[in-house]
Coordinates of N, CA, C and O in Angstrom, one line a residue:
X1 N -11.4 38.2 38.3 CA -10.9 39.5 37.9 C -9.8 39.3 36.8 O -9.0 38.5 36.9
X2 N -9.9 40.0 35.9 CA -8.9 39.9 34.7 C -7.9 41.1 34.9 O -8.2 42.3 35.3
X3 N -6.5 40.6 34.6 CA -5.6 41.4 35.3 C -4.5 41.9 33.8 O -3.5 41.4 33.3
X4 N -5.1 43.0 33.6 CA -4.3 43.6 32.2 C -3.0 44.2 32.6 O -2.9 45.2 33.4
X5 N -1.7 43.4 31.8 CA -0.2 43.8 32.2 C 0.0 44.4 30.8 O -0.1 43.9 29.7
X6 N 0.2 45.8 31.2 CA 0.4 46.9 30.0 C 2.1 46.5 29.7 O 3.0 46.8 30.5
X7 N 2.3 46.2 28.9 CA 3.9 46.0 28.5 C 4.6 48.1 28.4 O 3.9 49.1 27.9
X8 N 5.5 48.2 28.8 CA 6.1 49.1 28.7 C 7.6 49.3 28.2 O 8.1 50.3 27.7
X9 N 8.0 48.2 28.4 CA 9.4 47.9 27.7 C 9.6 46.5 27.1 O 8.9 45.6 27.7
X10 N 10.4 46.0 26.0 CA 10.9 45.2 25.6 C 12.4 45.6 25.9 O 12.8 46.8 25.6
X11 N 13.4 44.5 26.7 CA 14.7 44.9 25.8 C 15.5 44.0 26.2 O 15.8 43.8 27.4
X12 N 16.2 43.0 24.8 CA 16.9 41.9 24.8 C 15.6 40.9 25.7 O 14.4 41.0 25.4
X13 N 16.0 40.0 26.6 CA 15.1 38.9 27.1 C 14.0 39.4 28.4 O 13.4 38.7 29.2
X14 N 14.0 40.6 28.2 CA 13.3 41.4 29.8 C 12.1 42.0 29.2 O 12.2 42.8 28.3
X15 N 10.9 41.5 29.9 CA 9.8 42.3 29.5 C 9.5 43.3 30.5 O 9.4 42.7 31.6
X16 N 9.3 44.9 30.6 CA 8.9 45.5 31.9 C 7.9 45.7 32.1 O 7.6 46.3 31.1
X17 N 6.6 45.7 33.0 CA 5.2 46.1 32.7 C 5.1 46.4 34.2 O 5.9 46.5 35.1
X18 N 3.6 46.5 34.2 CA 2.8 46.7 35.6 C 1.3 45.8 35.2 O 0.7 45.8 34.2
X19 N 1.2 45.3 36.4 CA -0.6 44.4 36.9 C -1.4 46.6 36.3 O -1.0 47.8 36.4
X20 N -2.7 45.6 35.8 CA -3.7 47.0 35.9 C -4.3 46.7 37.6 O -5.1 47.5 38.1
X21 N -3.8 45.7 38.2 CA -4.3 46.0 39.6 C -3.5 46.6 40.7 O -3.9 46.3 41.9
X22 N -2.3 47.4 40.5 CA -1.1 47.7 41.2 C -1.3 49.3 41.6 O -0.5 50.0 42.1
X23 N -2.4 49.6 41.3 CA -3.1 50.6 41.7 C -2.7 51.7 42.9 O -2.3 52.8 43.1
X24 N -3.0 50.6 43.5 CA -2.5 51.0 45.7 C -1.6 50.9 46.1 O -1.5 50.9 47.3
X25 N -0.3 50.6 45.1 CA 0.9 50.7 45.3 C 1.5 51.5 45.2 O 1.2 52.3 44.3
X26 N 2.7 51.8 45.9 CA 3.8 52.9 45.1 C 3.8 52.6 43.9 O 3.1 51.6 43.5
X27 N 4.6 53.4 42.8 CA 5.1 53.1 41.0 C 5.9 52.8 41.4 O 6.7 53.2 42.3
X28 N 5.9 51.5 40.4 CA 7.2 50.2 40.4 C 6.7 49.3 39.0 O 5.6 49.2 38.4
X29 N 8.1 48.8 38.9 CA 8.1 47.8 37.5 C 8.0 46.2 38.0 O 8.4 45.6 39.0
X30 N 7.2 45.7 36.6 CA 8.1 44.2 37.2 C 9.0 43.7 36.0 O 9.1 44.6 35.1
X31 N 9.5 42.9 35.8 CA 10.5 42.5 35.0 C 10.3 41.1 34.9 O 10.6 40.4 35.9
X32 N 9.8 40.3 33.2 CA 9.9 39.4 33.4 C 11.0 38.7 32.3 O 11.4 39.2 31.3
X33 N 11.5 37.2 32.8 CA 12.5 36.8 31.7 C 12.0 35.0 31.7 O 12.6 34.5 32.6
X34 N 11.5 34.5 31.3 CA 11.2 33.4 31.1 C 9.9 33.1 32.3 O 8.8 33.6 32.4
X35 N 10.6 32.2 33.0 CA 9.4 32.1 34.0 C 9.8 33.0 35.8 O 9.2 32.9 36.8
X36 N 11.2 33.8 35.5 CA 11.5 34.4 36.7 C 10.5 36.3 36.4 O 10.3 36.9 35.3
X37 N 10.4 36.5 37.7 CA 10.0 37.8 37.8 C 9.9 38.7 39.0 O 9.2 38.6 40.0
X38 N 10.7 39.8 38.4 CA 11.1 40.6 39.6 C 10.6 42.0 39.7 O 10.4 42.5 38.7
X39 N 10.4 42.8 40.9 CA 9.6 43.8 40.7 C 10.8 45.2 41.8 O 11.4 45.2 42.9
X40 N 10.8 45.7 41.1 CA 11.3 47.3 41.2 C 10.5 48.7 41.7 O 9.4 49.0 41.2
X41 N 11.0 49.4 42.8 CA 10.4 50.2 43.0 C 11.2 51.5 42.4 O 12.4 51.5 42.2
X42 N 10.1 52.8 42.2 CA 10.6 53.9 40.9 C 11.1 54.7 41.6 O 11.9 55.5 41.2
X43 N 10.5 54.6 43.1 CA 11.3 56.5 43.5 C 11.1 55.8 45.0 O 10.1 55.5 45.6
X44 N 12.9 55.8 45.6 CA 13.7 56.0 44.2 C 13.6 53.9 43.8 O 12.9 52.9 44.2
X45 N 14.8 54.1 42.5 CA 15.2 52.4 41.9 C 15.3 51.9 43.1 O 16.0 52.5 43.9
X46 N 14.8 51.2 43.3 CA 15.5 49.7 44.2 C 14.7 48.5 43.9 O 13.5 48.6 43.5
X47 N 15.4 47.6 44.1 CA 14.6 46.2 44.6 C 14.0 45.7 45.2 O 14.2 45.6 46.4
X48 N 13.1 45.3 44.7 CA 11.4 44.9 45.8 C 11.6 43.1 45.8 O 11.6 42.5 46.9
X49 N 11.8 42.4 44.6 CA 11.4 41.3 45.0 C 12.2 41.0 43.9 O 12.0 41.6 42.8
X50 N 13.5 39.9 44.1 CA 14.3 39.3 43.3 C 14.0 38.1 42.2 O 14.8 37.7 41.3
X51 N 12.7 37.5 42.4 CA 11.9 36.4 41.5 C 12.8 35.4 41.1 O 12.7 35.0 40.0
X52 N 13.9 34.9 41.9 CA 15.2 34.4 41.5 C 15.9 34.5 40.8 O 16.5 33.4 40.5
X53 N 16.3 36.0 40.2 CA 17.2 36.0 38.7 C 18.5 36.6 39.5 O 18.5 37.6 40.3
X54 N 19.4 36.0 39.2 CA 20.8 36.1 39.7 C 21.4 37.7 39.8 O 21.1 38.5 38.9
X55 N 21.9 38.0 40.6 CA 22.6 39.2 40.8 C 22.9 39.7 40.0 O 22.4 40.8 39.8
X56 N 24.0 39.3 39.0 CA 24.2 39.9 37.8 C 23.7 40.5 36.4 O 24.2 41.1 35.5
X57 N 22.0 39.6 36.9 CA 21.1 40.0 36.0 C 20.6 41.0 36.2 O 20.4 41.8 35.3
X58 N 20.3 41.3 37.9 CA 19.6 42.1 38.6 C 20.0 43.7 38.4 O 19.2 44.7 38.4
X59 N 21.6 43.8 38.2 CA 22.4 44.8 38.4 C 21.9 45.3 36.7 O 21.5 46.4 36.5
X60 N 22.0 44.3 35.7 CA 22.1 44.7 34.2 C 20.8 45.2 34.4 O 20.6 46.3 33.9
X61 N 19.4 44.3 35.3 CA 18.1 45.2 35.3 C 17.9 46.2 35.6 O 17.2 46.9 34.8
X62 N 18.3 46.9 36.7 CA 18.5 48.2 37.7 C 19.0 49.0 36.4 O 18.3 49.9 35.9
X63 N 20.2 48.7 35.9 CA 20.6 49.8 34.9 C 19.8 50.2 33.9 O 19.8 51.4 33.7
X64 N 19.0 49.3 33.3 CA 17.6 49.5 32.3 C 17.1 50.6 32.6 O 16.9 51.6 32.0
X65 N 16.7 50.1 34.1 CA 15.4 50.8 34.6 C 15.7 52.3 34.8 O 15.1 53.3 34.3
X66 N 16.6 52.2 35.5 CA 17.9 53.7 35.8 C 17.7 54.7 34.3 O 17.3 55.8 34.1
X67 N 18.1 53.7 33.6 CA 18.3 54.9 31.8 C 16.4 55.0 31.6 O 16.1 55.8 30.7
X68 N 15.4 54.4 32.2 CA 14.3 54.3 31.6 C 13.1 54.7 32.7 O 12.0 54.5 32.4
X69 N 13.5 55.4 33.9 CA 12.7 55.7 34.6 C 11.7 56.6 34.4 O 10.6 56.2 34.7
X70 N 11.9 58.0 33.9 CA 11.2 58.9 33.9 C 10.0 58.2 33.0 O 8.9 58.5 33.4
X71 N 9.9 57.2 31.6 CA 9.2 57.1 30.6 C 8.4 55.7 31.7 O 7.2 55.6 31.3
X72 N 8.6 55.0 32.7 CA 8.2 54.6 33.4 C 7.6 55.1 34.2 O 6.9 54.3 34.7
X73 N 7.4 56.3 34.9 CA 7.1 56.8 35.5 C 5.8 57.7 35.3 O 5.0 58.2 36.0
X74 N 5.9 57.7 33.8 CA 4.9 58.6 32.8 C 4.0 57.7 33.0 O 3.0 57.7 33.7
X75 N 4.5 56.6 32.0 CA 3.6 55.9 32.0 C 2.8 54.8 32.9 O 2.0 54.0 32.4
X76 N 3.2 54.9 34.3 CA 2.7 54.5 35.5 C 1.1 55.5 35.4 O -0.1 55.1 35.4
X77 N 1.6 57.0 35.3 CA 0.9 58.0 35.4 C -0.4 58.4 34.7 O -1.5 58.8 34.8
X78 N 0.5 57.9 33.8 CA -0.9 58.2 32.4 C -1.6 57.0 32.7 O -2.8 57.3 32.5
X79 N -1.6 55.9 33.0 CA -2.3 54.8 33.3 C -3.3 54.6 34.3 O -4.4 54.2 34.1
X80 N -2.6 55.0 35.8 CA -3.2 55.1 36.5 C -4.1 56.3 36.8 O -5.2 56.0 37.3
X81 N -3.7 57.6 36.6 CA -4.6 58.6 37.0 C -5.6 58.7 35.5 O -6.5 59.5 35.4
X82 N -5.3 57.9 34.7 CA -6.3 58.0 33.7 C -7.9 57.0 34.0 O -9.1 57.0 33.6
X83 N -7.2 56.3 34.7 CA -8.5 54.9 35.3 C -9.0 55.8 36.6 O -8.3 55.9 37.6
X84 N -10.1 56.4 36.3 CA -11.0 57.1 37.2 C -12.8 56.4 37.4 O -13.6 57.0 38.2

């Protein structure tokens, strides 16, 4: 199975996207920064899975996500309810 991660954000060292297989999930982000990666749920923000990035990083991610939810949220939407 080939697993297409639609980039949705760049910003500074944080990439935000979604698996095209994340389907059957609530909408959530993951966040990646080198080889750590952590995944976010949208409604509401919180923390799903810490991928080992330090607290302080975690808090600066939450805030991203916070200022950038709704355009995440779209584009969870347009993605998903577009794959019929």
């Amino acid at each position: 199975m080939v697993r297409v991660m639609p980039t949705i954000l760049r910003h500074g060292p944080y990439r935000f996207f979604f698996y095209s297989s994340d389907r059957e999930e609530p909408a959530h982000i993951h966040v990646e920064r080198d080889d750590k990666l952590a995944k976010f749920w949208l409604q509401p923000v919180r923390l799903q899975e810490s991928g080992g990035l330090p607290s302080v990083e975690l808090r600066r991610i939450e805030q991203v996500i916070l200022q950038n939810v709704e355009k995440f949220l779209r584009r969870w939407n347009e993605y998903f309810n577009g794959q019929r």
